[in-house]
């Protein structure tokens, strides 16, 4: 069974603890139970981040801890190494790992599974990296919560009305599900803050921009129209076919030349594969690592990849690759486990395939849209389905419990208006090493 290193257990190294890596490691330990294989996961984080609920962390409904799944608890049979993989040596079969104190280590593998995910895609827009923030980490989510509450507070005592207005203006760029959910959650937090301060909520301005001409194209035209209607009914200005040309510390400039004074800018326009992919010297497609239908890398039968970092052929859409979603990452994680185990003689390999389960999108108080299995839902019913789905999909009982109680608390009590202020400026900035590409 473990024929790789005579006398030594087979070492399967999984790089990354996101949806794909987590699911792969979890399924591998089950598939290889009873063999002498060792599953080793290497990630800079000791948790798996449940990203779909980050907007609710930003909106103050959930604690950041609730959406971080502790690896030590959820993957108790996996050996965990906390560190970043900087390089993979395909001849020596090792990965080079750096830990948080810059200690380095070589970790040997017989199979390596590359799932380093993605980072926010930046464009070459002056001031973007300095003045905007993304939404890929708990620190970024907490930044938005704290920034919004702090700016509302400061605006109240500002003697210059123009500065006060800038403090009360939030610009979100990117109207796909993540940016739209973030806007809706921050709007709800701002409304709560306004009502406690006897402030007209209309004084807190929200602008949601997108270069495309639709909001949330992922949910189709009918639900997209409903979303637009709800956002506008909440006083959110939605400007489609619009993006930014420049950002400063106290303003942004739109591409029609309008200058909008603001101190809070969210950049949620999409992702690009994690920087590790560029270092591998392997073929890529749209910046993602090219893999075969069975998720192995051509010419390297012992190297596998999946999730946002990989260009996985989409069997349902010939000639395309699967979009970077958690739904695909989880299933690719399972497919990776199956095919890695098969490469060790346990079970049979199969090409990646999937069935579209639809999307759930929470849009703040009493409203969501969802299209489970193609059935279009909106309003309160969609809200119930959305919350139930997240509780079901969360891969750890303690996290599920915490989120369920936070939802219950949200039904009974107003949103807490607390900016704890533990996130430093550098922690909330875009991940180091993000690619600056040409604007398309
Ligand atoms: C705000 C937000 C909301 C979203 N909502 C949804 C949703 O509702 N539905 C949906 O389907 N998708 C959603 N997504 C998309 C989804 O989060 C991604 O598609 C998914 O996380 C991809 O999983 P992954 O495992 O490929 O990568 P990731 O989840 O990005 O995980 C990558 C992992 O690799 C680690 N890593 C990175 N570089 C290295 C390295 N060099 N060495 C070691 N480890 C490394 C990272 O620390 C991380 O643990 C959302 C994304 C965001 C940001």
XYZ file of C-alpha atoms and ligand atoms in Angstrom:
493
model
C 0.000 0.000 0.000
C 2.614 2.518 1.032
C 5.219 1.579 -1.495
C 6.858 4.977 -1.813
C 9.640 4.967 0.763
C 10.456 1.377 1.709
C 9.886 0.920 5.424
C 8.763 4.526 5.869
C 5.130 5.588 6.080
C 3.795 7.393 2.995
C 3.687 11.142 3.564
C 0.870 13.129 2.000
C 1.415 16.859 2.386
C -1.615 19.142 1.968
C -0.687 22.801 1.422
C -3.392 25.182 2.687
C -6.246 24.842 5.186
C -9.090 26.396 3.181
C -12.198 24.624 1.957
C -10.305 22.389 -0.497
C -7.336 21.477 1.736
C -9.539 20.948 4.799
C -11.967 18.658 2.999
C -9.149 16.771 1.293
C -7.300 16.125 4.567
C -10.503 15.132 6.354
C -11.532 12.646 3.663
C -7.986 11.312 3.282
C -7.764 10.324 6.949
C -11.001 8.366 6.517
C -10.003 6.738 3.243
C -6.537 5.770 4.465
C -7.563 4.614 7.948
C -5.790 1.366 8.739
C -2.856 2.119 6.429
C 0.420 3.617 7.622
C -0.040 6.828 5.580
C 0.537 10.162 7.334
C -1.475 13.225 6.337
C 0.402 16.457 7.043
C -1.286 19.832 6.564
C 0.824 22.975 6.210
C -0.889 26.357 6.549
C 0.015 29.760 8.029
C -3.276 29.597 9.978
C -4.326 27.075 12.608
C -7.908 27.344 11.375
C -10.075 26.901 8.317
C -11.883 30.142 7.548
C -15.580 29.888 6.722
C -15.474 32.896 4.360
C -19.186 33.053 3.405
C -19.925 34.453 6.869
C -17.243 37.186 6.840
C -19.824 39.850 5.834
C -21.772 39.007 9.015
C -18.569 39.446 11.048
C -18.169 42.882 9.426
C -21.815 43.645 10.201
C -21.331 42.865 13.902
C -23.651 39.834 14.039
C -20.958 37.178 14.389
C -17.745 37.037 16.353
C -14.680 36.372 14.157
C -13.880 33.301 16.240
C -17.207 31.688 15.276
C -16.210 31.498 11.596
C -12.736 30.043 12.208
C -12.793 26.242 12.437
C -9.963 25.027 14.725
C -7.888 22.506 12.779
C -6.644 20.787 15.924
C -10.236 19.936 16.827
C -11.738 19.271 13.403
C -8.748 17.384 11.955
C -7.479 15.525 14.991
C -5.899 12.740 12.872
C -3.917 15.163 10.706
C -0.407 16.374 11.575
C -0.490 20.163 11.526
C 2.450 22.368 10.626
C 1.842 26.103 11.049
C 3.857 27.886 8.406
C 3.896 29.113 4.832
C 5.125 26.990 1.924
C 7.497 29.184 -0.106
C 8.662 26.635 -2.657
C 8.054 23.085 -3.814
C 10.956 20.931 -5.018
C 9.438 18.354 -7.377
C 12.684 16.386 -7.804
C 13.668 16.157 -4.143
C 9.956 15.808 -3.185
C 10.070 18.408 -0.444
C 8.345 21.671 0.404
C 10.172 24.582 1.941
C 8.285 25.983 4.940
C 8.787 29.264 6.825
C 7.162 29.730 10.226
C 5.989 32.934 11.905
C 9.427 33.508 13.496
C 11.138 33.002 10.113
C 12.340 29.526 11.089
C 12.668 27.311 8.008
C 12.114 23.613 7.486
C 12.034 21.129 4.588
C 9.090 18.754 4.731
C 9.287 15.599 2.606
C 6.318 14.201 0.699
C 5.322 11.229 -1.410
C 2.172 13.012 -2.578
C 1.605 16.745 -2.412
C -1.800 18.430 -2.660
C -1.610 22.130 -3.533
C -4.595 24.118 -2.267
C -3.201 27.584 -1.369
C -6.445 29.283 -2.450
C -6.617 32.856 -3.634
C -5.965 36.463 -2.657
C -7.827 39.653 -3.539
C -7.097 40.683 -7.118
C -5.780 44.222 -7.265
C -5.621 46.426 -10.325
C -3.073 49.058 -11.137
C -5.184 51.926 -9.767
C -3.255 54.684 -7.963
C -3.876 54.555 -4.204
C -5.817 51.274 -4.283
C -3.430 49.150 -2.221
C -2.920 51.947 0.344
C -6.470 53.187 0.859
C -8.855 50.316 0.184
C -9.361 47.071 2.072
C -10.456 43.641 0.871
C -12.593 40.990 2.538
C -10.600 37.769 2.707
C -9.644 37.533 6.379
C -11.159 38.019 9.846
C -8.897 41.089 10.285
C -10.361 42.743 7.189
C -13.930 41.988 8.318
C -13.241 43.442 11.770
C -11.580 46.456 10.176
C -14.835 47.358 8.378
C -16.945 46.992 11.524
C -14.562 49.108 13.595
C -13.932 51.677 10.864
C -17.638 52.265 10.212
C -18.520 52.712 13.896
C -15.463 54.886 14.563
C -16.151 57.171 11.596
C -19.828 57.593 12.573
C -18.715 58.509 16.078
C -16.067 60.980 14.878
C -18.460 62.549 12.344
C -20.865 63.419 15.107
C -18.313 65.701 16.741
C -16.655 67.020 13.597
C -17.077 70.757 13.204
C -16.466 70.717 9.441
C -19.656 69.348 7.794
C -17.742 68.292 4.660
C -15.368 66.154 6.694
C -18.304 64.750 8.661
C -20.041 63.764 5.393
C -16.862 62.064 4.138
C -16.648 60.100 7.394
C -20.259 58.986 6.868
C -19.653 57.725 3.320
C -18.817 54.106 2.542
C -17.769 53.010 -0.958
C -17.875 49.312 -1.865
C -16.448 48.261 -5.226
C -17.698 44.888 -6.483
C -21.381 43.932 -6.650
C -21.053 40.155 -6.859
C -22.239 38.191 -3.819
C -19.376 39.051 -1.429
C -19.436 42.823 -2.058
C -23.222 42.967 -2.042
C -23.472 41.009 1.210
C -20.842 43.257 2.776
C -22.720 46.406 1.714
C -26.009 45.057 3.087
C -24.435 44.070 6.423
C -22.603 47.378 6.878
C -25.775 49.285 5.956
C -27.649 47.387 8.694
C -24.886 48.172 11.207
C -24.950 51.843 10.192
C -28.759 51.955 10.537
C -28.490 50.543 14.038
C -25.823 53.104 14.961
C -27.955 55.906 13.491
C -31.060 54.856 15.396
C -29.193 54.795 18.745
C -27.809 58.275 18.028
C -31.086 59.740 16.748
C -29.340 60.368 13.462
C -31.157 60.272 10.127
C -29.868 57.020 8.513
C -29.893 58.794 5.132
C -26.963 60.851 6.458
C -24.818 57.716 6.200
C -24.182 57.260 2.504
C -23.425 53.918 0.855
C -22.237 53.599 -2.726
C -21.977 50.176 -4.344
C -20.079 50.226 -7.650
C -19.417 47.605 -10.277
C -17.799 47.766 -13.687
C -20.394 45.232 -14.931
C -23.979 46.187 -15.676
C -25.584 43.751 -13.216
C -25.536 43.053 -9.509
C -24.834 39.472 -8.503
C -24.851 37.884 -11.977
C -24.371 34.538 -10.167
C -28.056 34.406 -9.095
C -29.585 35.220 -12.480
C -31.518 38.209 -13.738
C -34.757 37.839 -11.760
C -33.123 37.477 -8.337
C -30.522 40.098 -9.329
C -33.351 42.585 -9.986
C -34.865 41.808 -6.577
C -31.492 42.401 -4.923
C -31.150 45.739 -6.694
C -34.619 46.764 -5.532
C -33.869 45.840 -1.916
C -30.499 47.600 -1.905
C -32.045 50.784 -3.313
C -34.957 50.626 -0.833
C -32.339 50.703 1.928
C -30.852 53.887 0.578
C -27.808 52.239 -1.046
C -26.769 54.013 -4.265
C -25.894 51.336 -6.798
C -23.844 52.538 -9.753
C -23.266 49.915 -12.418
C -20.800 50.278 -15.273
C -18.666 52.327 -12.879
C -15.314 51.821 -11.219
C -12.549 53.844 -9.573
C -9.676 55.573 -11.300
C -7.831 56.806 -8.221
C -7.992 56.760 -4.417
C -6.629 59.108 -1.775
C -6.775 58.989 2.014
C -9.936 61.127 2.018
C -11.578 60.542 -1.369
C -12.059 58.298 -4.366
C -12.459 59.338 -8.006
C -14.993 57.488 -10.151
C -14.344 56.824 -13.827
C -16.848 59.537 -14.838
C -14.631 62.026 -12.993
C -16.872 62.386 -9.902
C -14.869 62.832 -6.706
C -16.481 61.180 -3.675
C -15.083 62.223 -0.290
C -14.796 59.095 1.902
C -12.600 57.385 4.483
C -13.906 53.861 3.963
C -13.404 51.899 0.740
C -13.981 48.166 0.263
C -12.460 46.465 -2.785
C -14.270 43.183 -3.368
C -13.944 42.704 -7.118
C -12.572 39.188 -7.374
C -9.628 36.955 -6.613
C -6.479 35.600 -8.161
C -4.572 32.423 -7.242
C -2.306 32.579 -4.186
C 1.299 33.773 -4.853
C 2.724 30.244 -4.363
C 1.335 29.204 -7.774
C 3.648 31.630 -9.589
C 6.726 30.127 -7.942
C 6.065 26.545 -9.087
C 7.204 26.820 -12.701
C 4.158 24.799 -13.808
C 1.618 25.719 -16.521
C -1.248 27.999 -15.485
C -4.532 29.156 -16.943
C -5.884 32.578 -15.898
C -3.194 32.529 -13.195
C -4.472 29.230 -11.748
C -2.446 25.995 -11.803
C -3.433 23.786 -14.744
C -4.649 20.361 -13.655
C -6.057 17.334 -15.440
C -9.686 16.241 -14.944
C -8.533 13.957 -12.095
C -6.888 17.017 -10.421
C -3.344 15.735 -10.908
C -0.724 17.917 -12.577
C 0.328 16.842 -16.071
C 3.739 15.143 -15.995
C 3.681 14.999 -12.163
C 1.428 12.085 -11.165
C 2.288 12.610 -7.486
C 1.236 16.295 -7.480
C -2.421 17.301 -7.157
C -4.206 20.645 -6.869
C -7.724 22.032 -6.441
C -9.814 24.943 -5.171
C -9.306 28.603 -6.105
C -5.604 28.020 -6.893
C -6.276 25.457 -9.627
C -7.724 25.680 -13.129
C -9.993 22.649 -12.936
C -11.725 21.667 -16.194
C -15.484 22.124 -15.762
C -17.183 18.943 -17.005
C -20.541 20.772 -17.184
C -19.155 23.607 -19.277
C -16.786 22.281 -21.894
C -13.677 24.403 -22.453
C -14.185 26.342 -19.187
C -12.672 26.026 -15.756
C -14.713 25.895 -12.554
C -15.312 29.275 -10.873
C -13.534 30.037 -7.569
C -16.281 29.116 -5.096
C -16.407 27.255 -1.817
C -18.908 24.888 -3.349
C -16.341 23.701 -5.912
C -13.443 23.834 -3.443
C -15.197 21.470 -1.004
C -16.060 18.958 -3.704
C -12.634 19.216 -5.260
C -11.243 18.537 -1.777
C -13.193 15.279 -1.688
C -12.167 14.401 -5.253
C -8.534 15.112 -4.369
C -8.732 12.706 -1.415
C -10.283 10.015 -3.578
C -7.685 10.338 -6.326
C -4.681 10.678 -4.018
C -5.805 7.553 -2.168
C -6.304 5.795 -5.531
C -2.765 6.732 -6.530
C -1.646 4.824 -3.418
C -3.684 1.794 -4.332
C -6.768 2.538 -2.217
C -9.967 2.805 -4.304
C -10.345 4.062 -7.851
C -9.613 7.484 -9.310
C -12.420 9.468 -10.961
C -12.434 12.737 -12.880
C -13.872 15.718 -10.997
C -17.556 16.227 -11.558
C -20.217 18.264 -9.787
C -23.863 19.204 -9.653
C -24.751 22.890 -9.190
C -26.459 23.222 -5.816
C -27.217 26.945 -6.240
C -26.203 29.879 -4.089
C -27.438 31.440 -0.852
C -26.865 35.162 -0.267
C -27.729 36.902 3.021
C -28.676 40.540 2.548
C -29.129 41.734 6.111
C -32.318 42.208 8.160
C -35.098 39.827 7.060
C -33.871 39.356 3.508
C -31.837 36.927 1.457
C -31.908 35.403 -1.982
C -31.239 31.760 -2.728
C -31.586 29.355 -5.622
C -31.178 25.900 -4.047
C -31.276 23.293 -6.825
C -32.557 25.937 -9.234
C -35.568 26.975 -7.113
C -35.605 30.795 -6.886
C -36.318 32.111 -3.390
C -36.173 35.611 -1.936
C -37.252 37.374 1.258
C -37.762 35.755 4.634
C -38.002 32.164 3.384
C -34.677 32.585 1.587
C -33.249 34.017 4.812
C -34.260 30.881 6.735
C -32.828 28.630 3.989
C -29.596 30.667 3.911
C -29.011 30.504 7.638
C -29.959 26.813 7.817
C -27.564 26.088 4.947
C -24.619 27.785 6.664
C -25.300 25.902 9.897
C -25.394 22.644 7.955
C -22.272 23.431 5.894
C -20.114 24.563 8.808
C -17.699 21.688 9.434
C -17.484 21.767 13.246
C -20.181 21.316 15.891
C -18.849 23.990 18.291
C -18.778 26.621 15.503
C -22.263 25.618 14.391
C -23.502 26.026 17.960
C -21.880 29.459 18.361
C -23.288 30.721 15.044
C -26.768 29.332 15.845
C -26.793 31.192 19.166
C -25.528 34.374 17.526
C -28.445 34.125 15.051
C -30.843 33.612 17.955
C -29.337 36.614 19.740
C -29.769 38.622 16.552
C -33.498 37.776 16.544
C -33.966 39.029 20.085
C -31.462 41.838 20.605
C -30.196 44.748 18.488
C -26.798 44.458 16.798
C -24.029 45.250 19.269
C -22.284 48.529 18.409
C -18.783 47.669 19.530
C -15.525 48.481 17.811
C -12.994 46.563 19.838
C -10.119 48.097 17.895
C -7.716 45.175 18.065
C -6.944 45.123 14.353
C -3.876 47.111 13.410
C -3.615 49.023 10.157
C -1.072 46.589 8.669
C -3.121 43.511 9.622
C -6.116 44.768 7.669
C -4.180 45.573 4.490
C -4.344 43.372 1.386
C -2.296 40.191 1.771
C 1.339 40.821 0.914
C 2.302 39.568 -2.496
C -1.020 40.089 -4.252
C -0.753 40.335 -7.936
C -1.160 43.723 -9.557
C -2.544 42.932 -12.971
C -3.841 44.869 -15.888
C -7.336 46.212 -15.463
C -9.823 44.316 -17.613
C -16.289 37.287 1.672
C -16.387 36.025 0.882
C -17.607 35.363 0.786
C -17.699 34.193 0.044
N -18.907 33.563 -0.012
C -19.023 32.420 -0.714
C -20.269 31.733 -0.781
O -21.264 32.184 -0.199
N -20.331 30.578 -1.491
C -19.243 30.057 -2.152
O -19.353 29.001 -2.786
N -18.040 30.694 -2.109
C -17.906 31.841 -1.399
N -16.702 32.492 -1.362
C -15.558 31.924 -2.114
C -14.827 30.893 -1.266
O -14.427 31.479 -0.058
C -13.578 30.378 -1.985
O -13.934 29.899 -3.247
C -12.950 29.250 -1.166
O -12.493 29.765 0.055
C -11.796 28.577 -1.903
O -11.263 27.575 -1.114
P -9.726 27.158 -1.219
O -9.531 26.038 -0.259
O -9.349 26.955 -2.620
O -8.927 28.444 -0.753
P -8.968 29.308 0.567
O -10.241 29.116 1.299
O -8.574 30.664 0.119
O -7.832 28.680 1.467
C -6.471 28.711 1.106
C -5.655 28.248 2.273
O -4.294 28.143 1.871
C -3.471 28.806 2.817
N -2.277 29.234 2.097
C -2.147 30.223 1.187
N -0.866 30.302 0.737
C -0.188 29.318 1.381
C 1.168 28.902 1.359
N 2.070 29.503 0.579
N 1.528 27.889 2.168
C 0.636 27.282 2.960
N -0.674 27.624 3.015
C -1.078 28.638 2.238
C -4.352 29.927 3.337
O -3.894 30.410 4.582
C -5.687 29.189 3.455
O -5.698 28.418 4.622
C -16.567 33.671 -0.624
C -15.346 34.327 -0.523
C -15.256 35.489 0.220
C -13.926 36.176 0.337
